[in-house]
Coordinates of C-alpha atoms in Angstrom, one line a residue:
M21 CA -6.6 27.1 5.3
I22 CA -6.2 28.6 1.8
G23 CA -8.2 27.5 -1.3
L24 CA -6.9 28.3 -4.8
W25 CA -9.4 27.6 -7.7
D26 CA -8.3 27.3 -11.2
T27 CA -4.7 28.2 -10.1
T28 CA -1.1 27.3 -11.2
G29 CA 1.6 25.2 -9.6
N30 CA 3.7 28.6 -8.7
E31 CA 0.7 30.2 -6.9
V32 CA 0.4 26.8 -5.0
V33 CA 4.1 26.9 -3.8
K34 CA 3.8 30.7 -3.0
A35 CA 0.7 30.1 -0.9
L36 CA 2.2 27.2 0.9
A37 CA 5.2 29.4 2.0
A38 CA 2.6 32.1 3.0
E39 CA 0.5 29.7 5.1
R40 CA 3.8 28.4 6.8
R41 CA 4.8 31.9 7.7
S42 CA 1.2 32.7 9.0
A43 CA 1.4 29.3 11.2
G44 CA 4.0 30.8 13.3
G45 CA 6.4 27.4 13.0
V46 CA 3.4 25.2 13.8
A47 CA 4.8 22.8 11.2
S48 CA 8.8 22.3 11.2
G49 CA 11.1 19.5 11.1
M50 CA 9.3 17.6 8.6
A51 CA 10.5 13.9 8.6
L52 CA 9.3 13.0 5.0
T53 CA 7.1 14.0 2.2
L54 CA 3.9 11.6 1.7
I55 CA 2.3 11.7 -1.5
V56 CA -1.2 10.1 -1.7
V57 CA -2.6 9.2 -5.1
V58 CA -6.5 8.8 -4.5
D59 CA -9.8 9.1 -6.4
E60 CA -12.2 12.0 -5.5
K61 CA -14.7 9.5 -3.7
R62 CA -12.1 8.3 -1.4
V63 CA -10.2 11.6 -0.6
R64 CA -11.7 11.9 3.0
E65 CA -11.0 8.4 3.9
A66 CA -7.4 8.9 2.7
E67 CA -7.0 12.4 4.6
A68 CA -8.3 10.5 7.8
A69 CA -5.7 8.1 7.7
A70 CA -2.7 10.4 6.6
T71 CA -3.9 12.7 9.8
I72 CA -3.4 9.4 12.2
A73 CA 0.0 8.7 10.4
A74 CA 1.2 12.3 10.5
A75 CA 0.7 12.6 14.1
A76 CA 3.5 9.8 14.6
H77 CA 5.7 11.2 11.4
P78 CA 5.5 15.0 11.1
C79 CA 5.5 15.5 7.4
R80 CA 4.2 17.2 4.2
L81 CA 1.0 15.6 2.8
L82 CA 0.6 16.0 -0.8
V83 CA -2.6 14.5 -2.1
V84 CA -3.0 14.2 -5.9
V85 CA -6.9 13.7 -7.1
R86 CA -7.0 13.1 -10.9
S87 CA -10.6 14.3 -11.1
D88 CA -11.3 14.2 -14.9
I89 CA -8.8 13.2 -17.2
E90 CA -11.3 13.7 -20.1
R91 CA -11.9 17.1 -19.7
D92 CA -10.9 19.3 -22.6
R93 CA -9.6 22.4 -20.5
N94 CA -6.7 21.8 -18.0
R95 CA -7.5 23.0 -14.6
L96 CA -5.6 22.9 -11.1
D97 CA -7.4 23.4 -7.9
A98 CA -5.6 23.5 -4.6
E99 CA -6.4 23.3 -0.8
I100 CA -3.6 24.3 1.6
V101 CA -3.7 23.4 5.3
V102 CA -1.0 24.1 7.8
G103 CA -1.3 22.6 11.1
G104 CA -5.1 22.4 11.1
R105 CA -7.4 19.6 10.5
L106 CA -5.1 17.2 9.1
G107 CA -3.1 17.4 12.1
P108 CA 0.6 18.4 12.5
C109 CA 1.6 18.4 9.0
E110 CA 1.6 20.8 6.0
A111 CA -1.0 19.5 3.7
V112 CA -1.8 20.3 0.0
V113 CA -4.8 18.7 -1.7
T114 CA -4.5 19.1 -5.5
R115 CA -7.2 18.3 -8.0
M116 CA -6.3 18.1 -11.6
Y117 CA -8.5 17.9 -14.6
G118 CA -7.8 17.4 -18.1
R119 CA -4.5 16.4 -19.4
L120 CA -2.8 18.0 -16.6
A121 CA -3.9 15.2 -14.6
L122 CA -1.5 13.1 -16.7
H123 CA 1.3 15.3 -15.7
A124 CA 1.2 15.3 -11.7
E125 CA 4.8 15.5 -11.3
S126 CA 4.8 19.1 -12.7
V127 CA 2.9 20.2 -9.8
V128 CA 4.2 17.8 -7.2
M129 CA 7.7 18.3 -7.8
P130 CA 8.2 22.0 -6.6
L131 CA 6.2 21.0 -3.4
L132 CA 8.7 18.1 -2.2
V133 CA 10.3 19.0 1.2
P134 CA 14.2 19.2 0.4
D135 CA 16.4 16.6 1.6
V136 CA 14.0 14.2 3.3
P137 CA 12.7 10.8 2.1
V138 CA 9.6 10.6 -0.2
V139 CA 7.0 8.1 0.2
T140 CA 4.2 7.6 -2.4
W141 CA 0.9 5.9 -1.3
W142 CA -1.7 4.9 -3.8
H143 CA -5.0 4.5 -1.9
G144 CA -6.7 2.5 -4.4
E145 CA -5.5 0.7 -7.7
P146 CA -1.9 1.8 -8.4
P147 CA -0.5 2.0 -12.1
A148 CA 0.1 -1.2 -13.7
E149 CA 3.8 -0.5 -13.5
I150 CA 4.8 1.6 -10.5
A151 CA 8.3 1.2 -11.7
T152 CA 7.7 3.6 -14.6
D153 CA 5.2 6.0 -13.0
F154 CA 6.8 9.1 -12.0
L155 CA 5.3 9.5 -8.4
G156 CA 6.6 5.9 -7.9
V157 CA 10.1 6.8 -9.5
V158 CA 10.6 9.8 -7.2
A159 CA 9.8 8.1 -4.0
D160 CA 12.2 6.0 -1.6
R161 CA 9.2 3.9 -0.3
R162 CA 6.1 2.9 -2.3
I163 CA 2.9 1.6 -0.6
T164 CA 0.1 0.0 -2.4
D165 CA -2.7 -2.0 -1.2
A166 CA -3.8 -5.3 -3.1
A167 CA -7.1 -5.5 -1.3
Q168 CA -8.2 -2.5 -3.4
A169 CA -7.8 -4.4 -6.6
A170 CA -10.7 -6.4 -8.2
D171 CA -8.5 -9.6 -8.1
P172 CA -6.2 -9.1 -5.2
I173 CA -4.2 -12.3 -5.5
A174 CA -3.2 -11.2 -9.3
A175 CA -2.3 -7.7 -8.0
L176 CA 0.4 -9.3 -5.6
R177 CA 1.8 -11.1 -8.6
E178 CA 1.9 -7.8 -10.4
R179 CA 3.7 -6.3 -7.5
A180 CA 6.3 -9.1 -7.5
C181 CA 7.0 -8.8 -11.2
D182 CA 7.2 -5.0 -10.7
Y183 CA 9.1 -5.0 -7.4
A184 CA 12.2 -2.9 -6.3
P185 CA 13.7 -2.6 -3.1
G186 CA 11.5 0.1 -1.4
D187 CA 8.1 -1.4 -2.3
T188 CA 5.6 -2.5 0.1
D189 CA 1.8 -3.5 0.4
L190 CA -0.6 -2.8 3.1
A191 CA -1.8 -6.5 2.8
W192 CA 1.5 -7.1 4.3
T193 CA 1.2 -4.6 7.0
R194 CA -2.0 -6.2 8.2
I195 CA -0.5 -9.5 9.3
T196 CA 2.1 -8.2 11.3
P197 CA 0.0 -9.2 14.5
W198 CA -0.5 -12.5 12.9
R199 CA 3.6 -12.9 12.2
T200 CA 4.3 -11.4 15.9
L201 CA 2.0 -14.1 17.6
V202 CA 3.2 -17.0 15.4
A203 CA 6.8 -16.2 15.8
G204 CA 6.4 -15.8 19.4
A205 CA 4.9 -19.2 20.0
F206 CA 8.6 -20.6 19.3
D207 CA 10.2 -18.8 22.0
T208 CA 10.0 -21.7 24.2
T209 CA 10.7 -24.6 21.7
Q210 CA 13.2 -25.6 19.0
A211 CA 10.7 -27.9 17.1
R212 CA 11.1 -27.8 13.4
V213 CA 7.6 -27.2 11.7
T214 CA 6.7 -29.6 8.9
E215 CA 3.6 -28.7 7.8
A216 CA 1.5 -25.5 7.7
T217 CA -2.2 -24.6 6.9
V218 CA -3.8 -21.2 6.3
V219 CA -7.6 -21.0 6.6
A220 CA -8.8 -18.0 4.7
P221 CA -11.0 -17.0 1.8
R222 CA -9.8 -17.6 -1.7
T223 CA -9.1 -14.0 -2.5
D224 CA -7.6 -12.7 0.7
P225 CA -4.0 -11.1 -0.2
T226 CA -3.1 -11.1 3.5
A227 CA -3.6 -15.2 3.6
A228 CA -1.3 -15.2 0.4
L229 CA 1.3 -13.5 1.8
M230 CA 1.0 -15.4 5.0
C231 CA 1.6 -18.4 3.1
G232 CA 4.7 -16.9 1.3
W233 CA 6.2 -15.7 4.7
L234 CA 5.8 -19.2 6.1
S235 CA 7.3 -20.7 3.0
A236 CA 10.3 -18.2 3.0
R237 CA 10.9 -18.7 6.6
L238 CA 10.2 -22.3 7.3
G239 CA 11.2 -23.8 3.8
I240 CA 7.9 -25.8 3.5
Q241 CA 4.9 -25.2 1.2
P242 CA 1.9 -24.2 3.4
S243 CA -1.5 -25.4 2.2
W244 CA -4.3 -22.8 1.6
E245 CA -7.7 -24.1 3.0
H246 CA -10.3 -22.0 1.5
T247 CA -13.5 -20.8 3.3
D248 CA -16.4 -18.7 2.6
E249 CA -17.5 -18.4 6.2
F250 CA -15.5 -15.5 7.1
P251 CA -14.4 -12.3 5.4
R252 CA -10.6 -12.6 6.1
M253 CA -7.8 -14.9 7.3
R254 CA -9.3 -17.1 10.0
E255 CA -6.8 -19.6 11.0
V256 CA -3.0 -20.6 11.0
Q257 CA -2.2 -24.3 11.8
L258 CA 1.4 -25.4 12.3
R259 CA 2.6 -29.2 12.9
C260 CA 5.8 -30.1 14.3
A261 CA 8.4 -32.8 13.7
N262 CA 7.8 -33.6 17.3
G263 CA 4.2 -34.2 17.0
D264 CA 3.1 -30.9 18.4
E265 CA 0.4 -28.9 16.7
L266 CA 0.1 -25.2 17.2
T267 CA -3.3 -23.3 16.2
L268 CA -4.0 -19.7 15.9
T269 CA -7.6 -18.9 15.3
R270 CA -9.0 -15.3 15.0
D271 CA -12.3 -14.5 16.9
D272 CA -13.3 -10.8 16.4
S273 CA -10.7 -8.7 18.1
I274 CA -8.8 -11.6 19.8
A275 CA -7.0 -14.9 18.8
V276 CA -7.2 -18.1 20.7
F277 CA -3.8 -19.8 20.6
R278 CA -3.8 -23.5 21.0
R279 CA -0.8 -25.8 21.6
T280 CA -0.5 -29.9 22.1
G281 CA -0.4 -30.7 25.9
Q282 CA -0.9 -26.8 27.0
E283 CA -3.9 -24.8 28.0
D284 CA -5.5 -22.5 25.5
R285 CA -4.5 -18.9 25.6
T286 CA -6.4 -15.7 24.5
L287 CA -4.3 -13.1 22.9
P288 CA -5.2 -9.7 21.3
L289 CA -5.7 -9.7 17.5
V290 CA -7.2 -6.3 16.9
R291 CA -7.9 -5.0 13.3
R292 CA -6.3 -1.6 13.1
P293 CA -7.4 1.5 11.5
L294 CA -6.0 2.4 8.0
G295 CA -4.2 5.3 9.5
D296 CA -2.3 3.0 11.9
E297 CA -1.3 0.8 9.3
L298 CA 0.0 3.6 7.3
A299 CA 1.8 4.9 10.3
E300 CA 3.6 1.3 10.8
E301 CA 4.9 1.6 7.2
L302 CA 6.3 5.0 7.6
R303 CA 8.5 3.9 10.4
R304 CA 10.9 2.4 8.2
L305 CA 12.3 4.1 4.9
D306 CA 14.6 1.2 4.0
A307 CA 13.7 -1.8 1.7
D308 CA 11.9 -4.6 3.6
Q309 CA 13.9 -7.8 2.8
V310 CA 11.5 -10.1 4.5
Y311 CA 8.5 -8.8 2.6
A312 CA 10.4 -9.3 -0.4
E313 CA 11.0 -12.6 0.4
A314 CA 7.6 -13.3 1.3
L315 CA 6.1 -11.7 -1.9
G316 CA 8.7 -13.6 -3.9
A317 CA 7.7 -16.9 -2.5
T318 CA 3.9 -16.1 -3.0
A319 CA 4.5 -15.3 -6.7
G320 CA 7.0 -17.9 -7.2
L321 CA 9.9 -15.7 -7.8
T322 CA 13.4 -15.4 -6.2
G323 CA 15.9 -12.6 -5.8
L324 CA 13.5 -9.7 -5.5
D325 CA 15.6 -8.2 -2.9
Q326 CA 18.7 -8.3 -5.2
R327 CA 17.1 -6.1 -7.8
A328 CA 18.5 -2.8 -8.3
P329 CA 16.7 0.0 -6.3
Q330 CA 16.8 2.8 -9.2
R331 CA 13.6 3.2 -11.3
V332 CA 13.2 5.0 -14.7
H333 CA 10.3 7.1 -15.4
V334 CA 8.5 6.0 -18.8
W335 CA 5.5 8.3 -19.6
K336 CA 2.7 6.6 -21.3
D337 CA -0.1 8.7 -23.0
P338 CA -3.4 6.5 -22.2
A339 CA -5.3 8.4 -24.8
T340 CA -2.6 7.2 -27.5
A341 CA -3.0 3.4 -26.0
Q342 CA -6.6 3.7 -26.2
R343 CA -6.5 4.8 -29.9
A344 CA -4.0 2.2 -30.5
E345 CA -6.2 -0.6 -28.9
A346 CA -9.4 0.5 -30.9
G347 CA -7.4 0.6 -34.1
V348 CA -6.4 -3.1 -33.4
T349 CA -10.0 -3.9 -32.7
A350 CA -11.1 -2.4 -35.7
H351 CA -8.6 -3.9 -37.9
A352 CA -9.4 -7.4 -36.3
G353 CA -13.2 -6.8 -36.9
A354 CA -12.4 -5.7 -40.6
T355 CA -10.3 -9.0 -41.2
A356 CA -13.2 -11.3 -39.7
N357 CA -15.8 -9.7 -42.1
E358 CA -13.5 -10.2 -45.4

């Protein structure tokens, strides 16, 4: 491991090359570059998840920590780990202070592995428009997590408005086991589903995407039965045209599957670690059309998968935006006092 304090981007690139040579080829054949944008207080959590994902997908891990944007002096600290505590990957953890934090691309770009896909994961609230954020523009895949937002359902709507092929959200990843079990229930029947109900908390983004998926796949409008008794999605109920009812109910790490005329079955429905969810999303580097349809149905939008995959970087100075907002507020106050 190499620690660089108050350094430059060029020194980070040189130190990474030196550490790779000293590692004796421990890290080679990188499948992708994974950029992780995270706050200081959640760095360890993000590193633990990335370590699990890197075990399945050898990568160069670039962790971007914008520590103190308000600091008067620009500063860059970096930690370089090759084949060490972060698993079979090349890792560079960068902490940026001052205005440098607003130009993370100046540090990140020289560190990208040539000729491999780039994935950006925001472990926390992403920018309001990842379509114009440089770390989103440079990526082939962009991973967000609506559950991290103050209003997860509103966050999904933002992602739908901002969507471009290549986007995904970990709330979608979390319902993969649910979707697998629901789809498997129709292996032995051709009955058409006429009604569906999802039982979940009002703010559960997984329930919102489950409703969107059922709507897009079945051509119906599921109902969402809100509950405060459980912290996450509890149950999916389906009613078929032939009178059959199918119910999938979560109970801790298992699910009970009930179907008219059949005995109840117990199926595994384990809540996976964050690293396993991240690893699942790294398995595919193309656009997820099914997610686009489900997200569109959730937000009431169509044609998301038909949008252009290209994004354009538009840099915005938050300090200028804050001054403009303060000016508008002051002007409104002065007008009110006249």
